[in-house]
Structure formats: C-alpha cells, structure tokens
Amino acid sequence: MDFFVSHERRVEIGKSLAQYNGFRVWSDEDLSTLKRLYIQGMPLDEIAVFMGRSLSSIRCKSSRLSLSTLAPRRHKFTQAEDRFIKKNYGKISTSDIAQALALPISTVRERATRRLNLKCCYHGEANPASTISDDEVELIRQLHDAGMGPTEISRKMELSLTHTKCILNYQARAKGLPDYIYDISELR
C-alpha cells in the first residue's frame, strides 16, 4: 500500500489547519505587497505595521521568499557621499549629516567609524559639551594677542580662569598647536 500526497494537497491542508487554529494565511496579494514594499526599501517593522502582521511574521516570510537576494537593502555609498562625510564628520552633528544625505543616523555613523576610520569625537560647537562658540574662542585669543590678561578675559567672557587658560594655551584646540607658535626648522 503506497500512501502519496501531492505537494498542492499538503499546502491546502496546511492552510486550512492554520486558518482553523486562528492564523492568517498569506494571500497572493499579501505576498506581492510584501515584495513591493521590501524592494522599495521600507523597514521591516514599518511593513509589519502597514500589513497588520507581526514583525517575526514579516521576517520569516521575507526570508522564505529569499527577498534579500532580489534587491540589496544596504545603501551603496558614492565617492561624493564619502567626501561629504569625511569633510563634515566631527564638525557638524551626525544627525545633520544624515539629514543632508537622506540616510539614517546609524548608517552614517557606521560608515564614518567602520569604513572611513573617522574618530567619534566632535570639536568646537558640534560637541554637545561645548560651553562657548568657535567665534568666542577666536575672540578670546584675539583679546589676548591685543594684550589683555587671562584673568580679565575670563571675567569679561564669564568663563573660568582654567578654561580661559586652556584656550589661550591651545590645549582646547581640536588640532593641537598652530604652525606659527613653533618653527619646525628651529627644532631640527
């Protein structure tokens, strides 16, 4: 006695059992919607909300349909985008860079730190811990060059004396000492 059940019959029985147990069966329209939204680049959690299904259901079905092979969901960076990130990373906030490139913040941060080997530090006004603007730093240095003492500058700018001295000694400058303080030829 040979017992054989065709594939179509097994699928039909599986669907009827799933419906009987209270699960939603994927219709052809649902599958085409999932494929369309996936290819458009919509995040899986948004697809789940849009289709009224759980995130795990969307993940499982997209995996079974091999949608990741249809269209890559990762952003391919161009040389112009890389140059823009290199030029502005650490000078303006990552969210501003992401907004300018129309990309998620995490994508920009990962590209900058892992692929472009940029440091995760902000200098000047872009630093969240910054207490004064870059223009005020330059004003402090100009006042000192004009002959005003650190104590008087700190009183006028309402800064601590220690912070004022750090600025005047270029310890608070992003790129270290400026070229005009030391002549490199004298040091050799």
Short mmCIF file of C-alpha atoms in Angstrom, two decimals:
data_model
loop_
_atom_site.label_atom_id
_atom_site.label_comp_id
_atom_site.label_asym_id
_atom_site.label_seq_id
_atom_site.Cartn_x
_atom_site.Cartn_y
_atom_site.Cartn_z
CA MET A 1 0.00 0.00 0.00
CA ASP A 2 1.56 3.23 -1.19
CA PHE A 3 0.45 6.44 0.50
CA PHE A 4 1.24 9.55 -1.54
CA VAL A 5 0.01 13.12 -1.01
CA SER A 6 0.86 15.73 -3.61
CA HIS A 7 2.55 18.99 -2.69
CA GLU A 8 -0.52 21.04 -3.61
CA ARG A 9 -2.70 18.90 -1.34
CA ARG A 10 -0.25 19.30 1.57
CA VAL A 11 -0.24 23.10 1.11
CA GLU A 12 -4.05 23.12 1.03
CA ILE A 13 -4.27 21.04 4.22
CA GLY A 14 -1.67 23.26 5.92
CA LYS A 15 -3.60 26.43 5.03
CA SER A 16 -6.88 25.03 6.29
CA LEU A 17 -5.25 23.92 9.57
CA ALA A 18 -3.62 27.34 10.00
CA GLN A 19 -6.97 29.08 9.48
CA TYR A 20 -8.68 26.64 11.84
CA ASN A 21 -6.08 27.47 14.53
CA GLY A 22 -6.63 31.22 14.10
CA PHE A 23 -3.63 32.16 11.94
CA ARG A 24 -3.78 34.44 8.90
CA VAL A 25 -2.76 32.76 5.68
CA TRP A 26 -0.59 34.69 3.24
CA SER A 27 -2.62 35.51 0.13
CA ASP A 28 -1.10 36.25 -3.26
CA GLU A 29 -1.97 39.92 -2.75
CA ASP A 30 -0.17 39.92 0.63
CA LEU A 31 2.92 38.39 -0.96
CA SER A 32 3.01 40.92 -3.79
CA THR A 33 2.57 43.78 -1.28
CA LEU A 34 5.41 42.41 0.86
CA LYS A 35 7.71 42.11 -2.17
CA ARG A 36 6.84 45.62 -3.39
CA LEU A 37 7.42 47.26 0.00
CA TYR A 38 10.62 45.29 0.59
CA ILE A 39 12.08 46.31 -2.76
CA GLN A 40 11.13 49.96 -2.13
CA GLY A 41 13.36 49.79 0.96
CA MET A 42 10.74 50.16 3.67
CA PRO A 43 12.00 48.86 7.05
CA LEU A 44 10.54 45.54 8.15
CA ASP A 45 8.90 46.98 11.26
CA GLU A 46 7.05 49.54 9.13
CA ILE A 47 6.00 46.81 6.71
CA ALA A 48 4.62 44.85 9.67
CA VAL A 49 2.53 47.82 10.83
CA PHE A 50 1.36 48.58 7.28
CA MET A 51 0.28 44.98 6.65
CA GLY A 52 -1.11 44.40 10.14
CA ARG A 53 1.18 41.46 10.85
CA SER A 54 3.85 40.73 13.44
CA LEU A 55 7.48 41.62 12.79
CA SER A 56 8.50 37.97 13.14
CA SER A 57 5.90 37.00 10.53
CA ILE A 58 7.32 39.56 8.08
CA ARG A 59 10.91 38.47 8.77
CA CYS A 60 10.08 34.79 8.36
CA LYS A 61 8.13 35.26 5.12
CA SER A 62 10.73 37.59 3.58
CA SER A 63 13.42 35.05 4.43
CA ARG A 64 11.42 32.15 2.94
CA LEU A 65 10.80 34.16 -0.22
CA SER A 66 14.54 34.98 -0.44
CA LEU A 67 13.76 38.68 -0.80
CA SER A 68 17.25 39.65 0.32
CA THR A 69 18.56 38.28 -2.98
CA LEU A 70 16.06 40.34 -5.01
CA ALA A 71 17.27 43.77 -4.00
CA PRO A 72 20.03 44.80 -1.63
CA ARG A 73 18.68 46.83 1.29
CA ARG A 74 22.04 48.37 2.14
CA HIS A 75 22.89 51.80 0.85
CA LYS A 76 25.75 51.91 -1.65
CA PHE A 77 27.80 54.98 -0.80
CA THR A 78 29.16 57.12 -3.61
CA GLN A 79 32.53 58.87 -3.54
CA ALA A 80 30.77 62.22 -3.19
CA GLU A 81 28.90 61.00 -0.10
CA ASP A 82 32.12 59.66 1.42
CA ARG A 83 33.84 63.00 0.77
CA PHE A 84 30.92 64.84 2.38
CA ILE A 85 31.11 62.61 5.47
CA LYS A 86 34.91 62.99 5.74
CA LYS A 87 34.66 66.76 5.39
CA ASN A 88 31.90 67.24 7.96
CA TYR A 89 32.19 64.38 10.47
CA GLY A 90 33.18 65.85 13.81
CA LYS A 91 32.40 69.39 12.67
CA ILE A 92 28.63 69.15 12.44
CA SER A 93 26.37 66.67 14.17
CA THR A 94 25.81 63.21 12.73
CA SER A 95 22.08 63.88 12.54
CA ASP A 96 22.72 66.92 10.31
CA ILE A 97 24.97 64.85 8.03
CA ALA A 98 22.34 62.09 7.89
CA GLN A 99 19.64 64.62 7.10
CA ALA A 100 21.73 66.16 4.30
CA LEU A 101 22.33 62.73 2.77
CA ALA A 102 18.77 61.49 3.47
CA LEU A 103 20.10 58.45 5.35
CA PRO A 104 19.56 57.03 8.85
CA ILE A 105 21.92 58.34 11.53
CA SER A 106 23.15 54.82 12.34
CA THR A 107 24.12 54.25 8.69
CA VAL A 108 26.17 57.46 8.58
CA ARG A 109 27.82 56.74 11.94
CA GLU A 110 28.72 53.17 10.92
CA ARG A 111 30.12 54.32 7.58
CA ALA A 112 32.23 57.01 9.23
CA THR A 113 33.65 54.88 12.05
CA ARG A 114 33.98 51.43 10.49
CA ARG A 115 34.64 52.10 6.82
CA LEU A 116 36.22 55.56 6.72
CA ASN A 117 38.10 55.16 10.06
CA LEU A 118 37.00 58.53 11.40
CA LYS A 119 37.03 59.27 15.13
CA CYS A 120 33.77 59.55 17.02
CA CYS A 121 34.55 62.92 18.57
CA TYR A 122 33.17 66.35 17.89
CA HIS A 123 35.20 69.53 18.06
CA GLY A 124 34.11 73.08 18.68
CA GLU A 125 30.44 73.97 18.55
CA ALA A 126 29.41 70.48 17.36
CA ASN A 127 30.49 68.97 20.69
CA PRO A 128 27.45 68.58 22.97
CA ALA A 129 29.61 69.53 25.99
CA SER A 130 30.73 72.76 24.34
CA THR A 131 30.13 75.82 26.51
CA ILE A 132 31.22 78.53 24.08
CA SER A 133 31.12 79.00 20.33
CA ASP A 134 34.09 78.87 17.97
CA ASP A 135 33.77 82.63 17.41
CA GLU A 136 34.09 83.26 21.14
CA VAL A 137 37.25 81.13 21.24
CA GLU A 138 38.79 83.21 18.49
CA LEU A 139 37.70 86.41 20.27
CA ILE A 140 39.44 85.24 23.46
CA ARG A 141 42.65 84.63 21.52
CA GLN A 142 42.42 88.00 19.77
CA LEU A 143 41.91 89.79 23.10
CA HIS A 144 44.97 88.02 24.50
CA ASP A 145 47.02 88.95 21.42
CA ALA A 146 45.90 92.56 21.95
CA GLY A 147 47.46 92.49 25.44
CA MET A 148 44.57 91.64 27.75
CA GLY A 149 45.39 89.20 30.57
CA PRO A 150 43.68 85.83 31.14
CA THR A 151 42.03 86.95 34.40
CA GLU A 152 40.43 89.98 32.79
CA ILE A 153 39.33 87.95 29.74
CA SER A 154 37.74 85.27 31.93
CA ARG A 155 35.87 87.94 33.92
CA LYS A 156 34.58 89.69 30.77
CA MET A 157 33.61 86.44 28.98
CA GLU A 158 32.15 84.92 32.19
CA LEU A 159 34.34 81.82 31.94
CA SER A 160 36.51 80.07 34.48
CA LEU A 161 40.15 81.10 34.56
CA THR A 162 41.24 77.50 33.96
CA HIS A 163 39.13 77.20 30.81
CA THR A 164 40.37 80.54 29.53
CA LYS A 165 43.99 79.49 30.05
CA CYS A 166 43.36 76.18 28.25
CA ILE A 167 42.02 78.11 25.28
CA LEU A 168 44.93 80.54 25.32
CA ASN A 169 47.48 77.72 25.57
CA TYR A 170 45.79 75.89 22.67
CA GLN A 171 45.02 72.87 24.83
CA ALA A 172 41.37 73.19 23.89
CA ARG A 173 42.04 73.38 20.16
CA ALA A 174 40.97 70.42 18.06
CA LYS A 175 44.13 70.03 16.01
CA GLY A 176 46.73 70.87 18.63
CA LEU A 177 49.22 73.69 18.33
CA PRO A 178 49.07 76.06 15.38
CA ASP A 179 52.02 76.23 12.99
CA TYR A 180 53.05 79.77 13.91
CA ILE A 181 53.92 79.02 17.56
CA TYR A 182 56.88 76.78 16.73
CA ASP A 183 59.05 76.99 13.68
CA ILE A 184 59.79 73.38 12.77
CA SER A 185 63.14 74.30 11.23
CA GLU A 186 64.34 75.59 14.63
CA LEU A 187 63.57 72.26 16.29
CA ARG A 188 65.76 70.24 13.92
#
